[in-house]
Coordinates of C-alpha atoms in Angstrom, one line a residue:
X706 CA 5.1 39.8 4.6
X707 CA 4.5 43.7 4.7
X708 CA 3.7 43.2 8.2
X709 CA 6.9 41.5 9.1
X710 CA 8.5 44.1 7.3
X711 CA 7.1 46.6 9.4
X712 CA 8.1 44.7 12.7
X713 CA 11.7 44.3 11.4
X714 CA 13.7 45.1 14.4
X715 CA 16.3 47.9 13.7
X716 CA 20.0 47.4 12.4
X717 CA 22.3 46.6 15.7
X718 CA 25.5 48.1 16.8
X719 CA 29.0 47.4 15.5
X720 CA 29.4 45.8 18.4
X721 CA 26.5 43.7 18.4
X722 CA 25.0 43.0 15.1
X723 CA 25.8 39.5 13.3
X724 CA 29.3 39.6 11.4
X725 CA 27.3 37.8 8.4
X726 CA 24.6 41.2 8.5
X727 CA 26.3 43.4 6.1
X728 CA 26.4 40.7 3.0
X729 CA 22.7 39.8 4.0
X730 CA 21.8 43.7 3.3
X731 CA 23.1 43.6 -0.1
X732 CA 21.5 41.0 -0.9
X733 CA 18.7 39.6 1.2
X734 CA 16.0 41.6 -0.7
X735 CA 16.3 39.6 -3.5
X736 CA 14.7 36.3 -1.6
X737 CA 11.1 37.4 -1.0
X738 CA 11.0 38.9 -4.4
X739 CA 11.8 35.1 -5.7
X740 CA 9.1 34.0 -3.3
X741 CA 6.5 36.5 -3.9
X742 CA 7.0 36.2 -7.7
X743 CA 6.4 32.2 -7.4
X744 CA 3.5 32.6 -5.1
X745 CA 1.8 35.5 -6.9
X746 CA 2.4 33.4 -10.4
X747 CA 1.3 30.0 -9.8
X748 CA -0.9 30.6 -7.1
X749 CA -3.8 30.7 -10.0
X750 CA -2.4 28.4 -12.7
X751 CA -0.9 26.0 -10.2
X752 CA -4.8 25.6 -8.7
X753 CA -5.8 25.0 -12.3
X754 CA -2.9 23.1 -12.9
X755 CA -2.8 20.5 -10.2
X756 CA -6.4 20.8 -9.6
X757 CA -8.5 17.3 -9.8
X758 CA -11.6 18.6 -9.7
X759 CA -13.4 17.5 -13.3
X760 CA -15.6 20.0 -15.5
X761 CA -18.6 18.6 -14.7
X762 CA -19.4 18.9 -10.9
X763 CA -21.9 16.2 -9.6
X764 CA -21.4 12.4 -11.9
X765 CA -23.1 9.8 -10.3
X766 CA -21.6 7.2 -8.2
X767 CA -20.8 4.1 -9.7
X768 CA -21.5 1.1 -8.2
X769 CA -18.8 -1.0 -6.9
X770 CA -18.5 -5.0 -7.0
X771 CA -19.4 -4.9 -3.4
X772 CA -22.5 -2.4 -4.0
X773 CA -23.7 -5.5 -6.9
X774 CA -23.7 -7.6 -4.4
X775 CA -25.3 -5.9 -1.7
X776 CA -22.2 -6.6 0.8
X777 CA -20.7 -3.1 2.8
X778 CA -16.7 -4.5 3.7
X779 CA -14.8 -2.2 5.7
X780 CA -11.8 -3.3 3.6
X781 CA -13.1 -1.4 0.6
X782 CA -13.9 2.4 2.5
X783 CA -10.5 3.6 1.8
X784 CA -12.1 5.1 -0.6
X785 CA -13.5 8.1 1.5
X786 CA -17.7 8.6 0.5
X787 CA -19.6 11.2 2.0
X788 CA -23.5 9.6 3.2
X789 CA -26.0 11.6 2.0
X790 CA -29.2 11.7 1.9
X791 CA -31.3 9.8 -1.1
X792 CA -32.3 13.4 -2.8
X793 CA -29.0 13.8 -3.6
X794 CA -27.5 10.3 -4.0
X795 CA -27.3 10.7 -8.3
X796 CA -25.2 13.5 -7.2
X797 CA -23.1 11.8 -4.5
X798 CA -19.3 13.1 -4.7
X799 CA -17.0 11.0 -3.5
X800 CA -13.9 12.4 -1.4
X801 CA -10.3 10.6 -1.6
X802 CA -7.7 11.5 0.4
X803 CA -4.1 11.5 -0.7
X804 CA -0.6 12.4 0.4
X805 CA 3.2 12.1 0.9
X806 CA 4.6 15.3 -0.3
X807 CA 2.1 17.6 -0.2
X808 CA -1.1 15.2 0.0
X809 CA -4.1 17.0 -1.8
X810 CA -8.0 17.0 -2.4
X811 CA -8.7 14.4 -4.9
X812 CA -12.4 15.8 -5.5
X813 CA -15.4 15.1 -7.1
X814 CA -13.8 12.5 -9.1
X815 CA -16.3 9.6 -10.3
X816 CA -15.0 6.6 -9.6
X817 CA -15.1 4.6 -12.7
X818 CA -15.5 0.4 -12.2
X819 CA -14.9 0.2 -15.8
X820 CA -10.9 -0.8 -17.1
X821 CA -10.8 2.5 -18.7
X822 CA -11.6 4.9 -16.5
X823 CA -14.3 7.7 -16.8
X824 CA -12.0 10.4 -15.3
X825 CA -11.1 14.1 -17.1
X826 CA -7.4 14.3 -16.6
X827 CA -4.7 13.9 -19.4
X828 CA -1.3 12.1 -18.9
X829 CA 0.1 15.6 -18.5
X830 CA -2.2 16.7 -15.5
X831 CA -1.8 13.2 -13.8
X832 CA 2.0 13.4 -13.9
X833 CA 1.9 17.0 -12.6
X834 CA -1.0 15.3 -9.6
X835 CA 1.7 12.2 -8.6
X836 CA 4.7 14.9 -8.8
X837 CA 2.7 16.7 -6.0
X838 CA 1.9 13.8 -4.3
X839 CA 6.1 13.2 -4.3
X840 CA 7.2 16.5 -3.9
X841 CA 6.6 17.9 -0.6
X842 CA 7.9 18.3 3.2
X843 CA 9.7 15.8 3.1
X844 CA 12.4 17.0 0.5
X845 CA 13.4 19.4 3.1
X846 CA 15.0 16.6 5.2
X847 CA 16.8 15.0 1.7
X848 CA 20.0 17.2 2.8
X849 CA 20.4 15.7 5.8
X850 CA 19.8 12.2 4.5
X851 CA 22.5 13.1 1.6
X852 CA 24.9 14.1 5.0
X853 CA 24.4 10.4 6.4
X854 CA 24.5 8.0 3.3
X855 CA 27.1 10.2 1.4
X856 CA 26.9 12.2 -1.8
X857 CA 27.0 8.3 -3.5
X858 CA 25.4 6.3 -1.5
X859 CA 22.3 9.0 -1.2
X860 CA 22.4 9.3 -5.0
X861 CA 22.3 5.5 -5.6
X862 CA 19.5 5.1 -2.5
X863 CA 17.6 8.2 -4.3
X864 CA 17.9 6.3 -7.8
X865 CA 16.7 2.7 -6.9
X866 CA 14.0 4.1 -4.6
X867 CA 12.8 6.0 -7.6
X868 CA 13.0 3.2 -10.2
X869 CA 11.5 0.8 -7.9
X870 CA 8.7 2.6 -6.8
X871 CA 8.2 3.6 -10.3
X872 CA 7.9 0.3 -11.4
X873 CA 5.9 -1.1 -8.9
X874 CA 3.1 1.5 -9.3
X875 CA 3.0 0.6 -13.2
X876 CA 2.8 -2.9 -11.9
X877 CA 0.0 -1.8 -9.8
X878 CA -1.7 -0.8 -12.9
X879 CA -1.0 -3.9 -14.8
X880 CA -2.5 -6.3 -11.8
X881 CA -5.5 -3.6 -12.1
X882 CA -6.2 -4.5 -15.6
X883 CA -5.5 -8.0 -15.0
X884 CA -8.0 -8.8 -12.5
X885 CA -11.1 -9.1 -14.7
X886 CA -9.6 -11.1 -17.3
X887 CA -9.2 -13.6 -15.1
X888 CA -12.2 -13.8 -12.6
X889 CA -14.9 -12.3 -15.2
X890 CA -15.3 -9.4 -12.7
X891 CA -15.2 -5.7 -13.0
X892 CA -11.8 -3.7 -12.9
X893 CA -11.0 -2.9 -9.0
X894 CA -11.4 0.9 -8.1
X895 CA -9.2 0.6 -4.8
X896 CA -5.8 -0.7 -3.6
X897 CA -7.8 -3.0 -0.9
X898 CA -9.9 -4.3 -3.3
X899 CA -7.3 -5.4 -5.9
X900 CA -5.0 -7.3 -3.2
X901 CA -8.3 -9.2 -1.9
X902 CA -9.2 -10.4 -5.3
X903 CA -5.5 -11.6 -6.2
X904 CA -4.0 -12.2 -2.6
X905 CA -7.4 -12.8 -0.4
X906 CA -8.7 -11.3 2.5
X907 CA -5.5 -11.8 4.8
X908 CA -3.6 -9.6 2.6
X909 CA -6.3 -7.0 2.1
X910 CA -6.7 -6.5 5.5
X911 CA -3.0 -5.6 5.8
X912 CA -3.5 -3.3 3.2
X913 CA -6.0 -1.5 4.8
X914 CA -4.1 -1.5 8.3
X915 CA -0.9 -0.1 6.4
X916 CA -3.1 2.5 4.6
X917 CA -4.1 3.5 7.6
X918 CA -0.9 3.6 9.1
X919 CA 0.7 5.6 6.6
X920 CA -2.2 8.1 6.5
X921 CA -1.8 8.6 10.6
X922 CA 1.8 8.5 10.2
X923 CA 2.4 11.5 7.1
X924 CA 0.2 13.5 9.2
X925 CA 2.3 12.8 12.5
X926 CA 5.4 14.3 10.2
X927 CA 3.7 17.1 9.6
X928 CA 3.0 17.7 13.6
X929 CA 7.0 17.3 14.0
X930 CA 7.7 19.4 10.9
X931 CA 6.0 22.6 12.6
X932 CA 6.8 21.5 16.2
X933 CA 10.7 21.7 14.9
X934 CA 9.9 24.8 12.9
X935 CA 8.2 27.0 15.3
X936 CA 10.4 26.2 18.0
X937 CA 13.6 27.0 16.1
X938 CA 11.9 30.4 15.8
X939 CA 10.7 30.8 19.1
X940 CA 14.4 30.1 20.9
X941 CA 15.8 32.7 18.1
X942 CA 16.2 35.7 20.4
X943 CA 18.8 37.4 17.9
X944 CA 16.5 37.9 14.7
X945 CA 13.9 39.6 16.4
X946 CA 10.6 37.2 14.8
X947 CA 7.4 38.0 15.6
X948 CA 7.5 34.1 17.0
X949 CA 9.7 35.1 19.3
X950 CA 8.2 38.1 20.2
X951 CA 5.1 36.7 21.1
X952 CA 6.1 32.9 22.7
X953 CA 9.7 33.2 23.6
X954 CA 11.8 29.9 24.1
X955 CA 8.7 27.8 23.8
X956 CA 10.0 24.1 23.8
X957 CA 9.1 22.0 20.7
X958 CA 6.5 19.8 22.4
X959 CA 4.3 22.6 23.6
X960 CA 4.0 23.7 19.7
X961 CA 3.4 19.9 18.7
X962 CA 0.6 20.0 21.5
X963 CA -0.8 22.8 20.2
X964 CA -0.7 21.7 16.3
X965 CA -3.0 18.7 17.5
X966 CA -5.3 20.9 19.2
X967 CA -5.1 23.3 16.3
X968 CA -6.2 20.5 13.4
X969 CA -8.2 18.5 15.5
X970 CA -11.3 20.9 14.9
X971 CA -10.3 21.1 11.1
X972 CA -10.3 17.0 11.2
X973 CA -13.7 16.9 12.0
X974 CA -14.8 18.8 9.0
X975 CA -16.2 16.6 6.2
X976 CA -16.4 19.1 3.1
X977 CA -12.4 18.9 1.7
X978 CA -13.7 21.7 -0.6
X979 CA -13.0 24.1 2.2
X980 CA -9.3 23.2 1.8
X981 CA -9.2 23.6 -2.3
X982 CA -7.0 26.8 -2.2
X983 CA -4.9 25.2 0.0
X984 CA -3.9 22.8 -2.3
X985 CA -2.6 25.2 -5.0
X986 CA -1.0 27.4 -2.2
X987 CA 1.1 24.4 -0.9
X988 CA 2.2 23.3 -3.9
X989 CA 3.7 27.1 -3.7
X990 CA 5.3 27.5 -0.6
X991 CA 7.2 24.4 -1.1
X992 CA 8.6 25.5 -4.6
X993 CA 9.2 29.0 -3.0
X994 CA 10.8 26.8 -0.3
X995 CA 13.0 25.0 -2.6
X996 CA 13.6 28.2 -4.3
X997 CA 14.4 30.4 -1.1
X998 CA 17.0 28.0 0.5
X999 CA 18.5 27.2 -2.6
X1000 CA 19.0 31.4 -3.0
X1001 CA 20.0 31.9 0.6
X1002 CA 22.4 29.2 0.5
X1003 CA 23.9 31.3 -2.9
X1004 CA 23.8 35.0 -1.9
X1005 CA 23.4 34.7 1.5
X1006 CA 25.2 32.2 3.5
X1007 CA 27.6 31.2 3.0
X1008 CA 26.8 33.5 -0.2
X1009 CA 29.8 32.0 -2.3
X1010 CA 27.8 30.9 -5.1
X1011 CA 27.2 27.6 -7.0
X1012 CA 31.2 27.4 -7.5
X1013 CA 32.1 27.4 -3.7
X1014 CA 29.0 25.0 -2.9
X1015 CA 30.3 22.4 -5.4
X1016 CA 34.2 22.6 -4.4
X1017 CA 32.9 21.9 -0.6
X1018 CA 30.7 19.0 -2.6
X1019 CA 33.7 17.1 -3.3
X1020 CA 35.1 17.2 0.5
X1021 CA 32.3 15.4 1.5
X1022 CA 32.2 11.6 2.4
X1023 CA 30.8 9.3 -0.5
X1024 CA 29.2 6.4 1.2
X1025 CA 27.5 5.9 4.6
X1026 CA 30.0 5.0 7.7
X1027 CA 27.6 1.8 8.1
X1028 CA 25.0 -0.1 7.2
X1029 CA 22.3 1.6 10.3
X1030 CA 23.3 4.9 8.7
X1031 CA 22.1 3.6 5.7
X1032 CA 18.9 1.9 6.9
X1033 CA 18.1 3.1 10.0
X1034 CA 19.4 6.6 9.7
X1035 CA 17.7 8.0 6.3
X1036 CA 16.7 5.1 3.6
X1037 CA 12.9 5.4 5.4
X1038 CA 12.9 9.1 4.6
X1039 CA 13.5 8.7 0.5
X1040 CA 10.8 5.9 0.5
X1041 CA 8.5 8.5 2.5
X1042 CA 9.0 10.8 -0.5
X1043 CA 9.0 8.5 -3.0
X1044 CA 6.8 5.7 -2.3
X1045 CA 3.1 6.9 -3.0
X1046 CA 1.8 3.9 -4.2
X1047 CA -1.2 3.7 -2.1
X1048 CA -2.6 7.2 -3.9
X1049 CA -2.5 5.1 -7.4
X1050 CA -6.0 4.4 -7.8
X1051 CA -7.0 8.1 -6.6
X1052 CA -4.5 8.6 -10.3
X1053 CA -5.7 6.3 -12.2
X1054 CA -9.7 6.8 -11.5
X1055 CA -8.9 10.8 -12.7
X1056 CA -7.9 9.8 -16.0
X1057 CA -9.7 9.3 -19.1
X1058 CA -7.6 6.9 -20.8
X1059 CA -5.3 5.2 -17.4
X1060 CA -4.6 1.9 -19.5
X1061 CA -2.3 3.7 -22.0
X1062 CA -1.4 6.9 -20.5
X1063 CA -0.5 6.0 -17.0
X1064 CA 2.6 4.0 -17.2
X1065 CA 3.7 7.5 -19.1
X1066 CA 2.6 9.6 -16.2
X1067 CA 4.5 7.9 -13.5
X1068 CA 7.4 7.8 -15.9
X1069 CA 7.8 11.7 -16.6
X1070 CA 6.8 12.4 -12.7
X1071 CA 9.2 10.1 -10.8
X1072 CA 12.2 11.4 -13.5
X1073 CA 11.9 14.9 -12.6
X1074 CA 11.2 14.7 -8.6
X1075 CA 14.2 12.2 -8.9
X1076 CA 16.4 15.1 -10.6
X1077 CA 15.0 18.4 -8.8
X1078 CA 15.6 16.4 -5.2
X1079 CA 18.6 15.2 -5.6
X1080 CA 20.1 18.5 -7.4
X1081 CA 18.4 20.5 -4.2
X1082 CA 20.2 18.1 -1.9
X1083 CA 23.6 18.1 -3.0
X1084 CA 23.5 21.5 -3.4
X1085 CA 22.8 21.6 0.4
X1086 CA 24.8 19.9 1.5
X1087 CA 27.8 22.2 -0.5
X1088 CA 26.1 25.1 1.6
X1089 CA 25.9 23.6 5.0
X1090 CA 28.7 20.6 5.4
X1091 CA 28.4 18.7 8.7
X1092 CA 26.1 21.6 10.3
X1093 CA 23.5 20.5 7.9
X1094 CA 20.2 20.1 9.9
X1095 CA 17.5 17.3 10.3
X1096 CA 15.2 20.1 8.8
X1097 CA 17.8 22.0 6.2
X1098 CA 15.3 25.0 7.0
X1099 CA 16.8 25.0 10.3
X1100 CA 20.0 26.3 8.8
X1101 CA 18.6 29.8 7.3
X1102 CA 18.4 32.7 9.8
X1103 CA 15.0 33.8 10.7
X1104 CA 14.7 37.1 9.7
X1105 CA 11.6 39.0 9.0
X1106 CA 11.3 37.4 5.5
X1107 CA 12.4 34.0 5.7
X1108 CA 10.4 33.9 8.9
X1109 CA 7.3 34.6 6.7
X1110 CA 8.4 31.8 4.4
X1111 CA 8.5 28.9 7.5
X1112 CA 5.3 30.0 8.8
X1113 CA 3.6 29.9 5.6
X1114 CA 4.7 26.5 5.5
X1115 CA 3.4 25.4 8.6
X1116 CA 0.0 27.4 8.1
X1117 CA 0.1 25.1 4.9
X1118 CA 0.7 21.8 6.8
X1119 CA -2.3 22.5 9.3
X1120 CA -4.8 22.6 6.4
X1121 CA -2.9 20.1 4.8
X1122 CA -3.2 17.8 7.8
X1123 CA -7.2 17.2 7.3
X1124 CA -7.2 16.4 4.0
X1125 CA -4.3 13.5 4.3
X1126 CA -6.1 12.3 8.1
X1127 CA -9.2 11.8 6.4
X1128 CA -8.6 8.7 4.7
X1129 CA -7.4 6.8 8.0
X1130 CA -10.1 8.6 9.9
X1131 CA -12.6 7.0 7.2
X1132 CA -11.0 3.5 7.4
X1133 CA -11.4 3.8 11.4
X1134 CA -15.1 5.1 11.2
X1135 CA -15.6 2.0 8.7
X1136 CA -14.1 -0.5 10.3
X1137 CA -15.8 0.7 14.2
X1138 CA -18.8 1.7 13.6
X1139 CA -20.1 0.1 10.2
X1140 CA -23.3 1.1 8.8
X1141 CA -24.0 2.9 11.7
X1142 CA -21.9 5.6 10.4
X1143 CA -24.1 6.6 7.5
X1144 CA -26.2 7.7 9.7
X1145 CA -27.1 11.3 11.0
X1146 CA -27.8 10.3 14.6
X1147 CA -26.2 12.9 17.1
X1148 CA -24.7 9.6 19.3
X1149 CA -23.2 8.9 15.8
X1150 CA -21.7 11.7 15.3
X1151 CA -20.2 11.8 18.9
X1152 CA -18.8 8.5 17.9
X1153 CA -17.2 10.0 15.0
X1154 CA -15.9 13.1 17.2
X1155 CA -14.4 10.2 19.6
X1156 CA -12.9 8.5 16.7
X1157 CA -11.1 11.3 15.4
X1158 CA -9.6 12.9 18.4
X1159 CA -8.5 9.4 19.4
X1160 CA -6.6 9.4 16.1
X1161 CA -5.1 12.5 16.2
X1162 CA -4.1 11.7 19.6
X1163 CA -2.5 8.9 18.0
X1164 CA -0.6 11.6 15.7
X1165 CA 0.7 13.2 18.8
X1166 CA 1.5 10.0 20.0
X1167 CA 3.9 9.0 17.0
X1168 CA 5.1 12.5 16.9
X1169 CA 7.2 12.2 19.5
X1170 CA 9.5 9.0 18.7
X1171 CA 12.1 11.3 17.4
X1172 CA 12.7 14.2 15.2
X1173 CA 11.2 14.4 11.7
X1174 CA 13.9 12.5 10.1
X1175 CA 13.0 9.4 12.2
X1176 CA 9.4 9.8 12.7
X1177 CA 9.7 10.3 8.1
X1178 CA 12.4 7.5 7.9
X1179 CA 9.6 4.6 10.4
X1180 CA 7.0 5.9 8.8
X1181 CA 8.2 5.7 4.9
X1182 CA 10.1 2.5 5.4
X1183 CA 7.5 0.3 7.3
X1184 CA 3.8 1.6 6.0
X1185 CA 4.9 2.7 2.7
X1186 CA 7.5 0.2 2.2
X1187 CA 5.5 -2.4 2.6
X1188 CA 2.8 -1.0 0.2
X1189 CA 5.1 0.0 -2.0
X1190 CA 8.4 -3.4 -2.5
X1191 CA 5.9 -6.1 -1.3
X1192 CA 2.2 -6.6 -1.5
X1193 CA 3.3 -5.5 -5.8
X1194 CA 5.4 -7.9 -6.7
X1195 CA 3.1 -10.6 -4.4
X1196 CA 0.1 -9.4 -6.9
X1197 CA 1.7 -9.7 -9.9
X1198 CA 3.5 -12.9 -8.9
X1199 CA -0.1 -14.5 -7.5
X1200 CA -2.1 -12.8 -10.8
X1201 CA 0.5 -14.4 -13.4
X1202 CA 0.1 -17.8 -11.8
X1203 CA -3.5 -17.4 -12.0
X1204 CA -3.4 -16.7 -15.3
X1205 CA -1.5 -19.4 -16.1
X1206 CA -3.1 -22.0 -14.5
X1207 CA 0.1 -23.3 -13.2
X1208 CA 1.8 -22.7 -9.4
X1209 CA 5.3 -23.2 -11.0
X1210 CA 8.1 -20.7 -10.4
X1211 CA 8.3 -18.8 -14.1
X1212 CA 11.1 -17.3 -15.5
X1213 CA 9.4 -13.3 -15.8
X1214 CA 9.1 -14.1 -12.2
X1215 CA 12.3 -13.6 -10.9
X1216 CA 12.2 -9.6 -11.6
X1217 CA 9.1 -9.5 -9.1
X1218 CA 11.0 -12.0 -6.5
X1219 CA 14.0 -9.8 -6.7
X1220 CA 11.7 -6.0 -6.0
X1221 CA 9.8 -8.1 -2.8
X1222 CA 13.5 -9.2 -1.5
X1223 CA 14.6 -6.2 -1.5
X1224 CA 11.5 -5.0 0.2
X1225 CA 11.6 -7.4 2.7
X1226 CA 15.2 -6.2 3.9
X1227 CA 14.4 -2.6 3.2
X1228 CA 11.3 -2.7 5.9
X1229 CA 12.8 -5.2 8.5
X1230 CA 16.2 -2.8 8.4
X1231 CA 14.5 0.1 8.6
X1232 CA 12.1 -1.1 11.3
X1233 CA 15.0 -2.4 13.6
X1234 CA 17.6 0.6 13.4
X1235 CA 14.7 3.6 13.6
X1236 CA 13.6 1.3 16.8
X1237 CA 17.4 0.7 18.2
X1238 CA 17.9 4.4 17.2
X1239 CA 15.3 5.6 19.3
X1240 CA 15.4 3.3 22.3
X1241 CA 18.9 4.1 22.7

């Protein structure tokens, strides 16, 4: 930041300099003290904070059902273990990847088979662990969604996205504690493994190939996120960034292709430990984020305060103009935020006591994400009107601070990117090579090599359907969708009948039948306006 400072071009003529300049004097200083402040205060207790890592460093690994049986499925290594060598197997940590928001480390976290749980974590630190799972990139782009469903119709989307994924991870948690009673087995420790034991291996597969999918495909927002980003700097030829400076009018493909070469080195790395600051830093620059716009859009410009941002609130259109606006055009994007139920066992193994506190945790987490996003999108929306941008970053100036502030978050989102690819790189290595990748063996590890750049290829690939609001919206509403209205209910529905001993349709049924319909229409509506959108 001091260096910017120092590179901050000097003030223009009267006949040149930006009409908006001599309000943005007074009172542009105050937005990197907000941002410092928040970065130099929480950068310590928000590592401690959000942190997963337990007291005790090396637990041993707990066998899993397949382990008891001597079986190795593919269908259960989304849950990312490191091979190591038998000296230090009592000590083997085992690495899970998570991530919508801003997708973290879940490290050296024993994996508990029992229905309990042997994890450290209160119902306090798991709540503050999903809200940073929610919380993230993608509440950057809520503005815009707020701009195409209307300040009602966003609201109500925002609301029943939020209850419904709410619920259906506490239902998650219920099938998990189901399981055993009725097959005499050992409580599941993964996603995959709880929808093979109450749907088979036909739905477990899909869950691994949508796990997959929505690992690639977060990380493929995050390409777009800094491809739009740096490019909106480096075609900025008023504001003088050092972007611009140095790569001037750069198009935003060019910096995609360079994000993929730039993580595709970090991908390959197998300690996440590397990336532990990281963690606590991100959760920073997206609150300082949040923060900055919020005071740029209230000083700065249009600078007229909270009062002139609400009176332009109520000029703006209540519902969407049509039901693609509503799927096609942003629904996707509020399910990419909110719809992290493929991280819930990483949550639930963390916590010492996930049967009673859980249900609490997703509770308290999902209410205030719900509240802080919506209040930072409406209030966006008052600032920005119509010009409100796919990225509502895009609509602050780049100046020598706020500059600072959109590179920090991009520097973020590359060592991000590696700790949210590694899950679907583990579920490729798994599922292609097999054993074979526990091994050491240098044609192993080109394998890997090839496995990784292909998949980050893939990244690049997906990148480039559209801007982040569609590449957020396919992503969220197909992969996480799916994971998140559907294979739920189908568990609970499956598990209850099981239970019973009876394939009748039962009345505390029709609650589960209801979330799965509404799935159903929320993926296949997504699905065919993103695809119409972007053909056309």
């Amino acid at each position: 930041v001091l260096w910017l400072r120092i590179q901050r071009p000097p003030i223009a003529d009267s006949d040149t300099q930006d009409p908006r300049a001599p309000r943005r004097n007074k009172t542009a200083r105050m937005l990197p003290s907000i941002w410092i402040a928040l970065l130099f205060i929480s950068s310590g207790s928000v590592h401690r904070a959000f942190s997963f890592s337990p007291t005790k460093q090396n637990r041993p690994r707990v066998a899993s059902r397949s382990d008891a049986r001597g079986e190795s499925s593919p269908l259960h290594s989304n849950r990312i273990v490191e091979p190591v060598d038998e000296a230090t197997s009592a000590g083997q940590r085992q690495r899970v990847a998570v991530g919508d928001g801003v997708p973290t480390a879940i490290e050296d976290m024993a994996v508990s088979t029992s229905l309990g749980g042997r994890g450290t974590e209160s119902q306090t630190s798991a709540s503050l662990n999903l809200g940073k799972c929610i919380c993230g990139a993608g509440s950057f782009a809520l503005p815009h969604v707020f701009l195409t469903e209307g300040l009602a119709g966003g609201t109500l989307a925002m609301t029943a996205c939020a209850l419904l994924a709410g619920s259906t991870m506490r239902s998650i948690n219920e099938s998990r504690r189901l399981v055993p009673r009725i097959d005499g087995a050992d409580a599941p420790s993964s996603y995959v493994e709880l929808a093979e034991r109450s749907l088979g291996p036909g739905a477990s597969g899909l869950v691994f190939a949508l796990t997959m999918a929505a690992s690639l495909g977060v990380c493929s927002t995050y390409i777009v996120f800094i491809g739009q980003t740096l490019a909106s700097l480096s075609s900025d030829g008023l504001s003088g960034n050092v972007i611009h400076t140095l790569a001037p009018d750069v198009p935003q493909v060019s910096w995609e292709m360079g994000t993929a070469l730039a993580v595709l080195p970090l991908s390959l790395v197998r300690n996440y430990g590397v990336f532990k600051i990281t963690s606590a830093l991100g959760v920073t620059a997206v609150l300082g984020g949040i923060a900055t716009t919020l005071a740029y859009g209230l000083l700065v410009d249009p600078g007229g305060g909270l009062v002139d941002s609400l009176s332009s609130i109520s000029e703006m259109k209540m519902w969407p103009d049509s039901l693609q606006d509503a799927f096609g055009g942003s629904f996707g994007t509020i399910a990419y935020l909110f719809c992290v139920n493929f991280l819930t066992f990483p949550i639930i193994n963390s916590m010492k006591d996930a049967d009673s506190e859980y249900n609490g945790a997703v509770s308290s987490a999902v209410r205030v994400i719900w509240f802080v996003n919506v209040v930072f999108a409406i209030v966006c929306l008052g600032f920005y009107g119509d010009n409100t941008q796919d990225l509502v970053l895009a609509n602050l100036d780049n100046g020598p601070y706020l500059s600072a502030l959109k590179l920090f978050l991009c520097v973020d989102l590359v060592f991000t990117f590696p700790v949210v690819f590694s899950s679907g790189r583990q579920i490729l290595e798994n599922a292609l090579l097999g054993s074979k990748g526990e091994s050491g063996d240098d044609s192993v590890d080109l394998q890997r090599a090839a496995i990784t750049s292909g998949a980050v290829a893939a990244c690049f690939g997906l990148s480039q359907v559209g801007g982040f609001g569609v590449v957020a919206n396919l992503v969220g509403g197909v992969a996480q969708g799916t994971l998140a209205f559907i294979v739920p209910p189908a568990m609970a529905i499956s598990l209850s009948r099981r239970s019973r001993n009876s394939e009748d349709i039962d009345i505390e049924e029709i609650p589960q039948w209801a979330i799965a319909a509404f799935g159903a229409a929320v993926v296949s509506s997504v699905t065919y306006f993103t695809l119409a959108e972007v053909v056309r």
